[in-house]
Structure formats: C-alpha cells, structure tokens
Short mmCIF file of C-alpha atoms in Angstrom, two decimals:
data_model
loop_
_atom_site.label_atom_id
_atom_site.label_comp_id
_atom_site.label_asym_id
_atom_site.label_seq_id
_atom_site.Cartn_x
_atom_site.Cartn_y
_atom_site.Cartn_z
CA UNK A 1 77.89 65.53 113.06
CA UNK A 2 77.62 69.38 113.74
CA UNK A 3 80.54 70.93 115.60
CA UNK A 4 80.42 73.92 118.03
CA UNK A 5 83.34 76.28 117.46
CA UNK A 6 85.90 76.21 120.38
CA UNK A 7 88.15 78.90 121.97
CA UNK A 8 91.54 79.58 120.37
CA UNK A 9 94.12 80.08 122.79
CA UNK A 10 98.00 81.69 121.91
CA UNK A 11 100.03 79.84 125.15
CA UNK A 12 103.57 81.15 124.38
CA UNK A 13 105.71 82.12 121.73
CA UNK A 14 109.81 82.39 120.76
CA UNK A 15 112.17 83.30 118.77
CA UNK A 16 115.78 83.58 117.61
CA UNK A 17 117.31 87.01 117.60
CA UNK A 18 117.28 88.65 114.66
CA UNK A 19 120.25 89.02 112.10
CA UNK A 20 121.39 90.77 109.34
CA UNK A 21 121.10 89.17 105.84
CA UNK A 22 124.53 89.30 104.08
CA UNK A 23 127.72 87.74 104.88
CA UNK A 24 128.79 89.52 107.78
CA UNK A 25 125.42 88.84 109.75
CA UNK A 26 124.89 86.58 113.05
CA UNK A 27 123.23 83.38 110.76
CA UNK A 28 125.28 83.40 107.78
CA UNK A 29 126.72 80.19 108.76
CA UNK A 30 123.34 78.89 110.19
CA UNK A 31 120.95 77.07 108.25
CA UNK A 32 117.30 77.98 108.01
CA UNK A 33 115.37 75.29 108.88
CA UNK A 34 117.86 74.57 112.08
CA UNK A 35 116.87 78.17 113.20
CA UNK A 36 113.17 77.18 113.24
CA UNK A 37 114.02 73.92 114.90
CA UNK A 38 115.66 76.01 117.51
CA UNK A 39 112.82 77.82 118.31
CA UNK A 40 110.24 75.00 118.28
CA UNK A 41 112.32 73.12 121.05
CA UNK A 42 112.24 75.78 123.04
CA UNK A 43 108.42 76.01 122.97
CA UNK A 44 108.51 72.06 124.15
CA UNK A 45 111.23 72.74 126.81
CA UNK A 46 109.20 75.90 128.20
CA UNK A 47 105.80 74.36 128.39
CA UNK A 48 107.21 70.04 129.90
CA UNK A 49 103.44 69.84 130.88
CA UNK A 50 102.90 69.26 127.31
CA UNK A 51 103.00 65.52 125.70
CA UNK A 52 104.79 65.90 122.20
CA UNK A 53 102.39 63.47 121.30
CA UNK A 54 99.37 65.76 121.89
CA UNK A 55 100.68 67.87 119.19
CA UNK A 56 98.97 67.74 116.18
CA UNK A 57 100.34 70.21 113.82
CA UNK A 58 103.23 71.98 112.70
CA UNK A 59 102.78 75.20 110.60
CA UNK A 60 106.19 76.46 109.38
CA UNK A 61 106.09 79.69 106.87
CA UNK A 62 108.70 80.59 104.39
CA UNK A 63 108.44 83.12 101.38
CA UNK A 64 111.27 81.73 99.61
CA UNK A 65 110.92 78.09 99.81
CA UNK A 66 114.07 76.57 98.31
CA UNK A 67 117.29 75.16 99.65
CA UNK A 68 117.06 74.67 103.26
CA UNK A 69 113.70 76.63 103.58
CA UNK A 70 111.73 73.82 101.25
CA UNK A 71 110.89 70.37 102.06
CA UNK A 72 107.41 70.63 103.56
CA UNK A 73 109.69 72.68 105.95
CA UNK A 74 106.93 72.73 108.96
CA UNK A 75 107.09 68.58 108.49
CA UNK A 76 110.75 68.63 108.05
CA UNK A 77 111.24 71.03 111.04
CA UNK A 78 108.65 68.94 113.67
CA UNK A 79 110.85 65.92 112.37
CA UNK A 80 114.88 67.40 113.46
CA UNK A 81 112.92 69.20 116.24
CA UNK A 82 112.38 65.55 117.76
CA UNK A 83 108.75 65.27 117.79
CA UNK A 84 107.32 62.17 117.58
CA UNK A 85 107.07 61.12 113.88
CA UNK A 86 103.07 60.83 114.08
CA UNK A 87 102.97 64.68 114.32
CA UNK A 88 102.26 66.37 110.97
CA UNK A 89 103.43 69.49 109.22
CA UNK A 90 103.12 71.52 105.98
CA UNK A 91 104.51 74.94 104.71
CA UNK A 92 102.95 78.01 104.55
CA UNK A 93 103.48 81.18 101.70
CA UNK A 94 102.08 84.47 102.00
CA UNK A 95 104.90 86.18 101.52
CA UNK A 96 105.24 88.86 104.95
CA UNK A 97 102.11 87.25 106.35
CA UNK A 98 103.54 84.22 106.36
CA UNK A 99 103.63 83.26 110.00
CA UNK A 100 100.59 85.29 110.56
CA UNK A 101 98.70 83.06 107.96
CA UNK A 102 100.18 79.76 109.81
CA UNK A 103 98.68 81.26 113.30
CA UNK A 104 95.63 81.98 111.31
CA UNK A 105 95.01 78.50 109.75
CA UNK A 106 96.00 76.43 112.55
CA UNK A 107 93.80 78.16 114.68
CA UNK A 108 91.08 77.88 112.54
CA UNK A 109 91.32 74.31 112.46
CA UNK A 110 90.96 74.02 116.62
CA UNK A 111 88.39 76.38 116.95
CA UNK A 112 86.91 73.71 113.66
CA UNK A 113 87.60 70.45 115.98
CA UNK A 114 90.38 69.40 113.94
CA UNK A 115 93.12 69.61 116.42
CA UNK A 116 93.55 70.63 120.05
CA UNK A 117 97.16 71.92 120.11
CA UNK A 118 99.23 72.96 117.06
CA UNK A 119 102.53 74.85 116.76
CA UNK A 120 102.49 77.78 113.85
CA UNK A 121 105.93 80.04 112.93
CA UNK A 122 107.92 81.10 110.15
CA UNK A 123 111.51 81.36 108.96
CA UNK A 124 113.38 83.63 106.41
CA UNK A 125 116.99 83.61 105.96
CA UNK A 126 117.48 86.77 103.67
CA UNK A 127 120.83 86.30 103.25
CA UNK A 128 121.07 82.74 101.62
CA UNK A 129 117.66 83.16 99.83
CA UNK A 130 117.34 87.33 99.15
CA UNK A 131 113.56 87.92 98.14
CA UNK A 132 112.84 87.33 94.95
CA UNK A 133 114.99 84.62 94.31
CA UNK A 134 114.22 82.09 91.10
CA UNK A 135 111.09 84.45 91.22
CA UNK A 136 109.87 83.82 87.45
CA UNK A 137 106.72 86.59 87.52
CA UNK A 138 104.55 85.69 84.29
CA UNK A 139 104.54 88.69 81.52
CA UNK A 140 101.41 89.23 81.58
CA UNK A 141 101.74 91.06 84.66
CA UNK A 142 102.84 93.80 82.53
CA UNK A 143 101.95 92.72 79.03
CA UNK A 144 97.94 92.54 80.36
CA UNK A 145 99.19 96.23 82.25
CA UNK A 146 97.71 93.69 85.59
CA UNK A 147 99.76 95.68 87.56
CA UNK A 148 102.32 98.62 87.00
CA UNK A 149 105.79 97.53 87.62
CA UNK A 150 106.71 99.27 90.63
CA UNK A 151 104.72 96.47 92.00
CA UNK A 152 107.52 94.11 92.31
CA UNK A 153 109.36 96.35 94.20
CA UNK A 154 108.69 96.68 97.73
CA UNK A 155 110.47 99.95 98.07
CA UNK A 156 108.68 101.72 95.14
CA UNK A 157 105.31 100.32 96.28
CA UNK A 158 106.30 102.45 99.55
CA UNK A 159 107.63 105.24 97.81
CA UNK A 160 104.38 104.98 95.60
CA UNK A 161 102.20 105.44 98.69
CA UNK A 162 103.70 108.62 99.56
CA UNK A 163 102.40 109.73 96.70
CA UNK A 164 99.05 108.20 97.63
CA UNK A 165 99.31 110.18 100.92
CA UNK A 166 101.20 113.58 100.71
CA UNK A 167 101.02 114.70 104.33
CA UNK A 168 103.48 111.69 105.11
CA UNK A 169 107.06 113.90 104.19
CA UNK A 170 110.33 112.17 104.55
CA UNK A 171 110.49 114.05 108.06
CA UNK A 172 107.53 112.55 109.20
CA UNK A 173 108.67 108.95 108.32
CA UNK A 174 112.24 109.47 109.69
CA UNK A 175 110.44 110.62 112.93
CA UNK A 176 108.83 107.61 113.39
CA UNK A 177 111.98 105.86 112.56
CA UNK A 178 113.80 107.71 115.50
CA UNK A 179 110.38 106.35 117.98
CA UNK A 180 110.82 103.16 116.94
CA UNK A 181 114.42 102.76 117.07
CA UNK A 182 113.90 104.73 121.16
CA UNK A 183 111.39 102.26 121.85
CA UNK A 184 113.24 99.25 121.21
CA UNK A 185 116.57 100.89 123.22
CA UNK A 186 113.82 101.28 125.87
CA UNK A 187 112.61 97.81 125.96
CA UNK A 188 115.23 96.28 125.79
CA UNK A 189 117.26 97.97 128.86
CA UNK A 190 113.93 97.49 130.41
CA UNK A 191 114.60 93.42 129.89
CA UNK A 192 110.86 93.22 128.02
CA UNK A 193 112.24 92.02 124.96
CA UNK A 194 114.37 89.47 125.84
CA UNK A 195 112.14 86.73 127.79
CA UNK A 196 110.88 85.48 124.15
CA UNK A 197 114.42 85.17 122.56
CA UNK A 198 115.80 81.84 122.22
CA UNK A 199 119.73 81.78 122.44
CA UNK A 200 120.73 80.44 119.06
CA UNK A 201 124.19 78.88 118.03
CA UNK A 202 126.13 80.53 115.64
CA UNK A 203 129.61 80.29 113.65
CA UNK A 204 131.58 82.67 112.25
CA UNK A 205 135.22 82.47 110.21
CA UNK A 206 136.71 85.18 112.31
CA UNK A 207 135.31 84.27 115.69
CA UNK A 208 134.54 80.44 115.96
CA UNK A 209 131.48 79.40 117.41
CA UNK A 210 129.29 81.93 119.48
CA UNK A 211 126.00 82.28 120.72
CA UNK A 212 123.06 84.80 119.62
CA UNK A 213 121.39 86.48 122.41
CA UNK A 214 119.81 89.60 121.43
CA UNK A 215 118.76 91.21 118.13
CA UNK A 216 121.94 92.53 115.54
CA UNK A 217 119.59 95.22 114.21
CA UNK A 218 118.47 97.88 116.32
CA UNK A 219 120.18 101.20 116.28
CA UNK A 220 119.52 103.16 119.06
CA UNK A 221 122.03 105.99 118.13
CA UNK A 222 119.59 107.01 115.06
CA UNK A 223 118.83 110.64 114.92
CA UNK A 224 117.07 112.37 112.56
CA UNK A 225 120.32 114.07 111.44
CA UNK A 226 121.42 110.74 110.60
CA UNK A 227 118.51 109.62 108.93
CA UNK A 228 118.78 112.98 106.66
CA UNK A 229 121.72 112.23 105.28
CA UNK A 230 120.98 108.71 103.53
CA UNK A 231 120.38 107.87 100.07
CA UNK A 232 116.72 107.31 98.69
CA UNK A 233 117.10 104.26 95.91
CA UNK A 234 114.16 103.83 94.99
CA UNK A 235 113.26 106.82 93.71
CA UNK A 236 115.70 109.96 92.95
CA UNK A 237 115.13 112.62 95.66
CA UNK A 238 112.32 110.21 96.98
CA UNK A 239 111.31 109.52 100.46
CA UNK A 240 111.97 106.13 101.25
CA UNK A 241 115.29 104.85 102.80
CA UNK A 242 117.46 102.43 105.25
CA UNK A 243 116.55 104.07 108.18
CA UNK A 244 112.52 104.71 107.73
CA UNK A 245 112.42 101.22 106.50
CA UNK A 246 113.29 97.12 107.97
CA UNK A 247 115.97 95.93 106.78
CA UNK A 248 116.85 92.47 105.16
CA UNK A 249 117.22 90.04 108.12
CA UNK A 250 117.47 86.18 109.25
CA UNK A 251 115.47 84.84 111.67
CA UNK A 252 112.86 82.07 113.04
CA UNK A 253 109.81 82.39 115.18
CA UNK A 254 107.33 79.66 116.65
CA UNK A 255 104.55 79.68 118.96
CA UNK A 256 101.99 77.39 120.51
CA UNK A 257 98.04 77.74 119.82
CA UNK A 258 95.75 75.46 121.55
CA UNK A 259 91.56 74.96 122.08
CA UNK A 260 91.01 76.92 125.57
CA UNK A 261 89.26 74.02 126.91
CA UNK A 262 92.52 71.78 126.09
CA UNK A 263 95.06 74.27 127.27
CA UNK A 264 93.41 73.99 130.65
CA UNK A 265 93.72 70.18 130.94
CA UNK A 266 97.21 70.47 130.08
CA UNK A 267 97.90 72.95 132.54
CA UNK A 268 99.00 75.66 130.01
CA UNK A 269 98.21 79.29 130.63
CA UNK A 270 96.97 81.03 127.63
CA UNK A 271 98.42 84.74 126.90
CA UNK A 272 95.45 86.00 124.86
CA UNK A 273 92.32 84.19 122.69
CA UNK A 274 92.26 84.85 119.13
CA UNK A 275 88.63 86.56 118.34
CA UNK A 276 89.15 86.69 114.62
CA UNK A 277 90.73 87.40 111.53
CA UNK A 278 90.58 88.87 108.05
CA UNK A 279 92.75 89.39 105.12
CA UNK A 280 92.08 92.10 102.49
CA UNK A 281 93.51 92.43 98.89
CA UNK A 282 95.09 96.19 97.59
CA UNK A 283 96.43 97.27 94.59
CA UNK A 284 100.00 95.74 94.44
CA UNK A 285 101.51 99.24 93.71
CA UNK A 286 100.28 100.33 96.95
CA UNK A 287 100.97 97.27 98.85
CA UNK A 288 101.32 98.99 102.09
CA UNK A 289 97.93 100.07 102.43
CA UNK A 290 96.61 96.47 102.80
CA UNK A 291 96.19 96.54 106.51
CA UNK A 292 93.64 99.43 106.08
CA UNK A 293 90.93 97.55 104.93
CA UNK A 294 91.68 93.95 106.51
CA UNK A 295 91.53 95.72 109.92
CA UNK A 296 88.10 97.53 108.25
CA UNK A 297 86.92 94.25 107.72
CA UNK A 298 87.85 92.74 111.09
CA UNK A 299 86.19 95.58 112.95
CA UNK A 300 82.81 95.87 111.49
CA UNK A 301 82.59 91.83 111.30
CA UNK A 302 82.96 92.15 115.54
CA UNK A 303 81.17 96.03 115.64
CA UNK A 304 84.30 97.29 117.49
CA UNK A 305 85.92 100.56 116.74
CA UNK A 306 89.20 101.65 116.82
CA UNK A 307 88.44 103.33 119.84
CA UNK A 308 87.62 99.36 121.53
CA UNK A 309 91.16 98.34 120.83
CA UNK A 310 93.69 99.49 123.69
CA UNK A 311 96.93 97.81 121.72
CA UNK A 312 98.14 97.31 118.11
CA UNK A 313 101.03 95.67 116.21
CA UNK A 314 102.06 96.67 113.33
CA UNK A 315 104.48 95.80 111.53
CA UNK A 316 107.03 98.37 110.26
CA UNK A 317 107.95 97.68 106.59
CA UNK A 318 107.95 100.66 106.32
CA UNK A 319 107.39 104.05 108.04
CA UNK A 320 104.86 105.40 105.60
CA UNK A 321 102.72 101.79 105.88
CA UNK A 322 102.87 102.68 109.34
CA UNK A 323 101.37 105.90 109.04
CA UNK A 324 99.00 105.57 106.44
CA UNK A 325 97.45 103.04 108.05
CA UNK A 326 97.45 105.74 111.34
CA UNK A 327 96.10 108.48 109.16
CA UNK A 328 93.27 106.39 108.05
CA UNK A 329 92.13 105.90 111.09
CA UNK A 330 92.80 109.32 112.66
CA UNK A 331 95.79 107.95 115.12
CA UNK A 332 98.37 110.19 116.01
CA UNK A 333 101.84 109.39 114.77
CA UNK A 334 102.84 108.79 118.62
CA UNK A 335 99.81 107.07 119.83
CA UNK A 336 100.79 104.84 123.10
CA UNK A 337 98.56 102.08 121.81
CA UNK A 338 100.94 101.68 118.38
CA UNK A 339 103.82 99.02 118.99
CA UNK A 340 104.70 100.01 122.53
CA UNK A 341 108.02 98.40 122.86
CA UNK A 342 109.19 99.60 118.88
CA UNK A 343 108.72 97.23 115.95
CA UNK A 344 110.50 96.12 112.73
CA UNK A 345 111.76 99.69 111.81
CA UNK A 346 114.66 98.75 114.53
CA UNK A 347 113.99 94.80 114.99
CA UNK A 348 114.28 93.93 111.71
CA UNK A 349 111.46 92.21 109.45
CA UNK A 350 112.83 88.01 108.60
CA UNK A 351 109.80 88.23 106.17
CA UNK A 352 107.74 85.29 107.09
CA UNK A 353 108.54 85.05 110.49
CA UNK A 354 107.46 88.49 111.86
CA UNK A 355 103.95 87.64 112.21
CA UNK A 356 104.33 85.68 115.10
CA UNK A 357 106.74 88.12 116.73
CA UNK A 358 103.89 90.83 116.58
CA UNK A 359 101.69 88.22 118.81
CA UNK A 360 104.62 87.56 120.98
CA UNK A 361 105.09 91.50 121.72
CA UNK A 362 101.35 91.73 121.76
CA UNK A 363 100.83 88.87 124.54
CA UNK A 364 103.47 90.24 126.77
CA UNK A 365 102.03 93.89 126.41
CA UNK A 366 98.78 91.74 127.47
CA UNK A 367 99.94 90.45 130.71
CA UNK A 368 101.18 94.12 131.85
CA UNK A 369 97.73 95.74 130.72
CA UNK A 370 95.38 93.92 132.48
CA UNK A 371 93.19 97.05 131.84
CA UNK A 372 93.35 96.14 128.25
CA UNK A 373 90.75 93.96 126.53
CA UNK A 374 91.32 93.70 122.58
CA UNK A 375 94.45 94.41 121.00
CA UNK A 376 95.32 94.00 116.69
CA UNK A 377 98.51 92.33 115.02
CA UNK A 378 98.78 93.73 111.44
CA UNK A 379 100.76 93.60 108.67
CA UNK A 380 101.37 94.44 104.93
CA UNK A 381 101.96 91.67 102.24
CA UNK A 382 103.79 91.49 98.92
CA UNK A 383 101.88 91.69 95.87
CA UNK A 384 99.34 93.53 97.49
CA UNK A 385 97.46 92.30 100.46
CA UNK A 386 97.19 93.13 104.32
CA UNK A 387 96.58 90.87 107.18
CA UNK A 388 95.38 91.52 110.97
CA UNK A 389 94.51 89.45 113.47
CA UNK A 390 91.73 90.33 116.50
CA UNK A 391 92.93 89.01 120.41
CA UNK A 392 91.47 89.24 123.31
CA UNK A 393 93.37 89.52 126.66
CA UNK A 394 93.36 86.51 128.40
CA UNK A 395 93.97 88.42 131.63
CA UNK A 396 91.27 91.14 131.01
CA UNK A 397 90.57 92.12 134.39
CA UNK A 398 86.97 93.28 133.37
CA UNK A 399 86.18 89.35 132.99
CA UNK A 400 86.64 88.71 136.63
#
C-alpha cells in the first residue's frame, strides 16, 4: 500500500567526553564498543517514558571496524547496552560522516514507515585503531592516476586546498583556531556544553580507576603566538598544523530519532525535525571542500538561501575546510551563526562519532534561539565527499 512520509524528530542526544588517542589519553584503557554502550544507556535512562521494546533500531558508526569496533557493532552495542534482544542493529562506514550517515538512514526509514523510534551514533577509538589501519587501498588508485596521492592523506588534502583557495593564509586559519578554542572556554564556563556529556569510567596505570567528565582536548590558552611557532608536516613551510586542525581523539556519541507523531505518544519532546539531507562527492585531493556542494544541493532542493539558515555546524577538520566552505558562500570568518559554542578545532573530531555531536550542539543552540527556524550540520568526508543535514527548530516561535 502507498505510504505518506512522516515527521522525523531528533529527541535527545549524548556523549562521552572526548579523549586523546595515544597512550596517555582518558580511554586508553577503555574499550570502544563499551564507550558507545555508555552513551546509549544514558539515552534510555534520560528519556524512562520510553519502552526499550519500542525501539526498533540501532545505528552504530565506526570508520575502522576491527577489534572491538566490528561485530555488527550497532547490534553488538544494543545487545551489552541491555536492550531487549528483539531490537536490531547494523554498522555504519562513511568514514567522518559516519554518525551523520546513521542519523541520516535511520531517519529515512521513519519518515518511510519502517520504524517509529531508532537510536543512531558512532564510535572511534583513535588510539587502539589509528585511521588507516589494515587499510589495503587498491593500486589502481594511482596506477589508473584515479586520484593523486595526497588523497590518502587528510592533512595534504587540507594543505592541498589552500592551494585551491589562496586568500586562506596560515594567519587566517590559526585565527579561527584561537575562536574556536575561545568559544569552547566560553561554553563551557557557561555550563552549555556539559548537559550532553555522559560521565564515562576510566582506568589508568598511574591513577586507578577515575571518571571522565569533561572533554581532554580543548586548549583555551592557544594564542596565535603559540600557534606560530608549530611545525607544518604535511607540507615543508606549509600551512596546515596541530593547532588549525582536530586532533586524533576517542570517543562515542548516540542519540534518539523518532516519527513526530510517535514521539508525542511517548511523551518525548523533540529538539528539532530533520527537513532533509544530501551528500555530495569532491575530488579526494580536495576532500575538504565536500560540504560546499552537499549544502548547494540541500538548499536549492528546499529553495532556501544561506541567508534562511540562522545556525550552522560545521565540523572543524580543519580550519581551511572551515573557511572555504565560508568563502564560498560569502560568510565572514566570525559569523555568529558558525558553531556558536566552538567545534572540533578545540573538541576534538572521534571520526565517526562527531556527526551526532554537531546535532547535539545544534539542538541545544535550538532551544535558546527560539527566533531561529532552520539551522545546517555539515561535515567533510575521507576520500572525498561532504555531508549536511537540514533541521528545523522544533521550538520556532514563528510556528505558534
């Protein structure tokens, strides 16, 4: 029988603090798939109006699916999490779109008919599975010249779009840098980060058992003195470094999508609806461009402009993503609309997971701007793709 497309609603979303990668960071005792598990339970304890049962999918992404990121991890993770053994779950690869893909699919599948409520997230430990690992790219990548082989490099694609886009010079990326890294200070001693964190277990040699509360990235002492003085390595005298790009990190993210109609009979209060997506393909040398024309595509499919969107997340890669993307569109570096509370630059980037923590920034941003209707999450992906998502706010105070 013909089915009528149904409102998508994002309820609420989590996740773990951020770490480090390496063997010094907050979850390098911790094991992946217990950090996602972490941050699904949460979602269940948060929202006890919600039957387990009425769940019917789990969306889990990883990029580097081995170890204790693989087995069918979004089945394996609904499973420890304690939801009933009826509820289903796959994995999800897109490499940095990971999570946003999960949201994306899920959600298609309500507004579809196929479920009512579904939880969608993704995972990356960096520092027990670095990117890249038992990676086995065919030759003919670069026997067939496909692509050129800064393209498996995520820090020479970036360097390789400041070549792309001159006017973005080191000092304009490290300036950014500095914003982002402010913002985040700012947000944080204003207490806006911290409502979606989920305190997370942790164990270290030299200090026992502990607890993570807040992100191990951020450094809010960055100056642009500071940022001057570090090495460029991918590319001698080059533009690109540890402070104008995220860093390698561990963390887990999770959130709960569910048809409008359904949320409502569950008593659930939905954050923001999703209006739409799109997802765009680049050259994979110039990976960082990709959100350009996936948020083209989004726009004209809905006849909004830039100038119709009031809030945008974008995920920080990299500085000079940022800004090309900003340039395109003729956005000042320091536009308010542009990841209000700082983004990965300072947070940190867990690969697959940071998708959903753009929505979870996004929705909270949402429920303080009333006087906002339509707001973007974007992001870059490996091998040359972009992703962004269209919301609209659920508490738009021109719909009462």
């Amino acid at each position: 029988m013909p089915r009528t497309a149904r409102d998508v609603v994002f309820v609420d979303g989590v996740r773990t603090p951020f770490g480090k990668a390496g063997p010094k960071g907050l979850y390098a005792q911790t094991r992946a798939d217990d950090m996602v598990v972490r941050a699904i339970r949460e979602l269940m304890r948060r929202n006890p109006s919600l039957p387990p049962e009425r769940v019917d999918e789990v969306a889990v992404a990883a990029t580097t699916q081995t170890g204790d990121q693989g087995l069918t991890i979004g089945r394996s993770a609904a499973v420890l999490a304690g939801l009933p053994k009826s509820v289903p779950g796959f994995a999800v690869d897109r490499m940095c779109a990971g999570a946003m893909t999960a949201v994306t699919t899920t959600g298609a599948g309500i507004s579809f008919g196929s479920y009512d409520v579904a939880i969608a997230g993704g995972v990356e430990h960096m520092g027990r599975h670095p990117m890249g690992e038992g990676v086995d790219p065919n030759p003919r990548f670069l026997a067939d010249k496909l692509v050129d082989p800064s393209a498996l490099v995520m820090g020479s694609t970036a360097e390789n779009l400041h070549d792309r886009f001159p006017g973005i010079t080191k000092e304009r990326a490290d300036a950014y840098a500095v914003r982002s890294q402010r913002k985040v200070a700012e947000a944080y001693a204003a207490g806006r980060i911290q409502p979606d964190l989920v305190p997370t277990a942790v164990r270290s040699a030299e200090q026992g058992w502990g607890l993570a509360t807040e992100d191990e990235p951020p450094r809010p002492g960055t100056t642009m003195e500071s940022l001057a003085a570090l090495k460029t390595p991918f590319r001698v005298h080059g533009n690109v470094t540890a402070g104008n790009a995220a860093g390698l990190n561990d963390g887990a993210t999770a959130c709960l999508l569910a048809a409008e109609d359904v949320a409502r009979e569950l008593g659930l209060a939905p954050r923001m609806r999703l209006v739409d997506f799109a997802f765009a393909g680049v050259e994979p040398e110039v990976m960082g461009v990709g959100p350009v024309p996936a948020t083209e595509k989004l726009l004209a499919r809905n006849a909004l402009t830039m100038d119709d969107i009031g809030l945008i997340e974008i995920n920080e890669a990299f500085a000079v993503q940022v800004l090309a993307f900003l340039e395109h569109f003729k956005i000042a570096d320091d536009d308010a609309r542009v990841n209000p509370w700082g983004g990965a630059i300072a947070l940190g980037h867990p690969l697959a997971s940071s998708g959903v923590r753009l929505m979870n920034q996004l929705s909270r941003l949402f429920e303080e701007r009333t006087d906002v209707r339509f707001g973007l999450t974007t992001m870059c992906v490996g091998m040359g793709m972009g992703g962004t998502v269209l919301w609209e706010n659920a508490n738009w105070e021109g719909a009462k």
